[in-house]
Short mmCIF file of C-alpha atoms and ligand atoms in Angstrom, two decimals:
data_model
loop_
_atom_site.label_atom_id
_atom_site.label_comp_id
_atom_site.label_asym_id
_atom_site.label_seq_id
_atom_site.Cartn_x
_atom_site.Cartn_y
_atom_site.Cartn_z
CA MET A 10 25.78 11.58 -13.67
CA ALA A 11 24.45 10.45 -10.44
CA ASP A 12 25.94 8.43 -8.09
CA TYR A 13 23.45 5.91 -6.31
CA ALA A 14 25.94 4.58 -3.75
CA ASN A 15 25.57 8.12 -2.27
CA GLN A 16 22.11 9.18 -2.56
CA ASN A 17 18.62 7.41 -2.47
CA PHE A 18 17.72 7.04 -6.00
CA LEU A 19 14.19 7.05 -5.69
CA SER A 20 14.56 10.60 -5.50
CA ASP A 21 15.56 10.75 -9.52
CA LYS A 22 12.72 11.41 -12.02
CA ILE A 23 11.62 8.56 -14.22
CA ASN A 24 11.18 9.26 -17.92
CA LEU A 25 9.13 6.40 -19.40
CA PRO A 26 8.30 6.90 -23.18
CA HIS A 27 4.70 5.93 -22.09
CA THR A 28 2.83 4.53 -19.73
CA ASN A 29 0.83 1.70 -21.25
CA PHE A 30 3.66 -1.18 -20.07
CA LYS A 31 2.40 -4.17 -18.31
CA ILE A 32 3.78 -4.70 -15.07
CA ALA A 33 3.74 -7.95 -12.79
CA ILE A 34 4.40 -7.75 -8.87
CA VAL A 35 4.92 -11.29 -7.58
CA THR A 36 5.22 -11.40 -3.76
CA ALA A 37 6.28 -14.54 -1.55
CA MET A 38 3.67 -14.89 1.34
CA TRP A 39 6.19 -16.51 3.47
CA ASN A 40 6.75 -13.17 6.37
CA GLY A 41 4.09 -12.17 5.07
CA GLU A 42 3.59 -9.27 7.19
CA ILE A 43 6.78 -7.51 5.60
CA THR A 44 6.31 -9.03 1.94
CA SER A 45 2.71 -7.20 1.79
CA ARG A 46 4.78 -3.55 2.75
CA LEU A 47 7.17 -4.21 0.07
CA LYS A 48 4.07 -5.11 -2.23
CA SER A 49 2.34 -1.81 -1.35
CA GLY A 50 5.45 0.29 -1.83
CA ALA A 51 6.06 -1.34 -4.93
CA ILE A 52 2.29 -0.67 -6.16
CA GLU A 53 2.69 3.13 -5.18
CA THR A 54 6.04 3.45 -6.94
CA LEU A 55 4.26 2.33 -10.28
CA ALA A 56 0.90 4.71 -9.40
CA LYS A 57 3.38 7.65 -9.18
CA SER A 58 5.23 7.11 -12.14
CA GLY A 59 1.56 7.11 -13.89
CA ILE A 60 1.23 3.60 -14.79
CA PRO A 61 -2.38 2.52 -14.61
CA PHE A 62 -3.69 0.20 -12.12
CA LYS A 63 -5.34 -2.02 -14.99
CA ASN A 64 -1.42 -2.04 -16.47
CA ILE A 65 -0.45 -4.18 -12.79
CA THR A 66 -1.02 -7.49 -12.25
CA ALA A 67 -0.13 -8.89 -8.94
CA TRP A 68 0.42 -12.69 -7.80
CA ASP A 69 0.68 -13.94 -4.24
CA VAL A 70 2.68 -16.86 -4.08
CA PRO A 71 3.63 -19.32 -1.36
CA GLY A 72 7.26 -18.66 -0.50
CA SER A 73 10.37 -17.11 -2.16
CA TYR A 74 11.11 -20.63 -4.36
CA GLU A 75 7.93 -20.00 -6.05
CA LEU A 76 8.64 -16.57 -7.47
CA ILE A 77 10.99 -18.12 -10.22
CA TYR A 78 8.04 -19.99 -11.61
CA ALA A 79 5.57 -17.42 -11.01
CA ALA A 80 8.11 -14.85 -12.89
CA ASN A 81 8.52 -17.21 -15.85
CA LYS A 82 4.90 -17.80 -16.66
CA LEU A 83 4.45 -14.14 -15.96
CA ALA A 84 6.95 -13.16 -18.82
CA ASN A 85 5.70 -15.87 -20.91
CA GLU A 86 2.56 -14.34 -20.92
CA GLY A 87 3.61 -10.58 -22.35
CA MET A 88 4.32 -8.75 -18.92
CA ASP A 89 7.25 -6.21 -19.79
CA ALA A 90 8.75 -6.26 -16.53
CA ILE A 91 8.00 -7.78 -13.30
CA ILE A 92 9.21 -7.08 -9.32
CA CYS A 93 10.03 -10.17 -7.39
CA ILE A 94 9.25 -9.51 -3.94
CA GLY A 95 10.09 -12.10 -0.85
CA VAL A 96 11.84 -12.36 2.88
CA VAL A 97 14.18 -14.78 3.51
CA ILE A 98 15.47 -14.98 7.20
CA LYS A 99 18.80 -16.92 8.02
CA GLY A 100 17.55 -17.64 11.44
CA GLU A 101 14.28 -18.78 10.64
CA THR A 102 15.42 -20.89 7.31
CA PRO A 103 17.70 -24.18 8.06
CA HIS A 104 18.28 -24.10 4.33
CA PHE A 105 18.49 -20.10 3.34
CA ASN A 106 21.50 -20.47 1.51
CA PHE A 107 19.71 -23.40 -0.72
CA ILE A 108 16.68 -20.67 -1.35
CA CYS A 109 18.57 -17.53 -1.71
CA ASP A 110 20.86 -19.15 -4.51
CA ALA A 111 18.04 -20.89 -6.45
CA VAL A 112 15.83 -17.64 -6.08
CA ALA A 113 18.84 -15.26 -7.46
CA ASN A 114 19.95 -17.90 -10.11
CA GLY A 115 16.45 -18.56 -11.03
CA ILE A 116 15.55 -14.78 -11.61
CA SER A 117 18.80 -14.37 -13.30
CA GLN A 118 17.95 -16.69 -16.01
CA ILE A 119 14.64 -15.37 -16.46
CA THR A 120 15.72 -11.89 -16.76
CA ILE A 121 18.27 -13.10 -19.99
CA GLU A 122 15.99 -15.63 -21.14
CA GLN A 123 12.99 -13.22 -21.66
CA ASN A 124 14.56 -10.21 -22.10
CA ILE A 125 12.50 -8.06 -19.48
CA PRO A 126 13.70 -6.39 -16.59
CA ILE A 127 12.87 -8.07 -13.33
CA GLY A 128 13.33 -6.30 -9.87
CA PHE A 129 15.06 -8.21 -7.53
CA GLY A 130 12.76 -7.36 -3.94
CA VAL A 131 13.92 -10.43 -2.44
CA LEU A 132 15.19 -9.51 1.05
CA THR A 133 18.33 -12.07 2.61
CA THR A 134 18.79 -10.71 5.69
CA SER A 135 20.22 -12.64 9.27
CA ASN A 136 17.00 -11.39 11.37
CA LYS A 137 13.04 -10.27 11.18
CA GLN A 138 14.50 -6.73 12.32
CA GLN A 139 16.89 -6.48 9.34
CA ALA A 140 13.75 -7.23 7.35
CA ILE A 141 11.84 -4.74 8.69
CA GLU A 142 13.80 -1.67 8.40
CA ARG A 143 14.40 -2.32 4.88
CA ALA A 144 10.67 -2.21 4.31
CA GLY A 145 9.97 1.34 5.00
CA GLY A 146 12.26 1.48 8.16
CA ASP A 147 15.84 2.96 8.88
CA HIS A 148 17.51 0.95 5.75
CA GLY A 149 14.97 2.45 3.12
CA HIS A 150 12.31 0.74 1.08
CA LYS A 151 13.35 -2.40 -1.22
CA GLY A 152 10.31 -2.65 -2.91
CA GLU A 153 10.03 0.73 -3.89
CA GLU A 154 13.28 0.14 -4.68
CA ALA A 155 12.45 -2.99 -6.76
CA ALA A 156 9.90 -1.00 -8.60
CA TRP A 157 11.80 2.35 -8.94
CA THR A 158 14.13 0.25 -10.66
CA VAL A 159 12.64 -1.63 -13.39
CA LEU A 160 10.89 2.06 -14.42
CA LYS A 161 14.33 2.98 -14.84
CA LEU A 162 15.14 0.33 -17.34
CA LEU A 163 11.87 1.00 -18.98
CA GLU A 164 13.28 4.23 -19.86
CA ARG A 165 14.77 2.83 -22.94
CA GLN A 166 11.96 0.57 -24.17
N1 LIG B 1 10.23 -18.87 2.16
C1 LIG B 1 10.62 -17.59 2.13
O1 LIG B 1 10.13 -16.72 1.55
N2 LIG B 1 11.57 -17.34 3.19
C2 LIG B 1 11.75 -17.55 3.90
O2 LIG B 1 12.71 -17.31 4.64
C3 LIG B 1 11.81 -19.45 4.13
N3 LIG B 1 12.19 -20.14 4.73
C4 LIG B 1 11.79 -21.72 4.70
C5 LIG B 1 12.28 -22.34 5.49
C6 LIG B 1 12.33 -23.98 5.69
C7 LIG B 1 12.54 -24.78 6.24
C8 LIG B 1 11.22 -24.33 4.20
C9 LIG B 1 10.75 -25.91 4.17
C10 LIG B 1 10.54 -23.66 3.45
C11 LIG B 1 11.10 -22.28 3.65
N4 LIG B 1 10.86 -20.93 2.50
C12 LIG B 1 10.76 -19.84 2.78
C13 LIG B 1 9.10 -21.65 1.59
C14 LIG B 1 9.98 -21.64 0.20
O3 LIG B 1 10.10 -20.67 -0.33
C15 LIG B 1 9.43 -22.42 -0.88
O4 LIG B 1 8.20 -21.69 -0.68
C16 LIG B 1 8.68 -23.80 -0.13
O5 LIG B 1 10.09 -24.82 0.01
C17 LIG B 1 7.86 -24.94 -0.79
O6 LIG B 1 8.39 -24.76 -2.08
#
């Protein structure tokens, strides 16, 4: 079995049963310079696996807290999977823990109640540099990884 702790899992091939899945990408516009990179990487990853653009719904919301409402609404509209993207930076966010906890708990509640895969592409970093490094820099691309993750779960649909 592959060991994703020790290899870049993006290199692993996805074997979807079909490519007709409807997938939504919800992106928080707070720290939009970084979230837009994460969003682009997520779209590219879906396209590389053969998901047609017409099947991809993109919704930009104001901040990470709004990812919860948007993801739940999109699940109710019949999406097969959702990718949530946001960047919460500790040094710039006085109530960092409240936002991070609310978003993580809200999204996990939706994935359970709606029974669909949700990719957690929400960076929670100490500073802006750490977020940039995770949006296509030295620490990988968390937008691509979140998209890859939902595709991996859709293999079993
Ligand atoms: N949203 C983010 O996505 N990332 C942040 O770092 C962030 N920091 C915030 C800091 C403050 C002081 C406030 C009031 C909001 C912040 N938000 C952030 C926005 C939040 O997710 C939400 O959009 C707003 O609170 C409105 O519901």
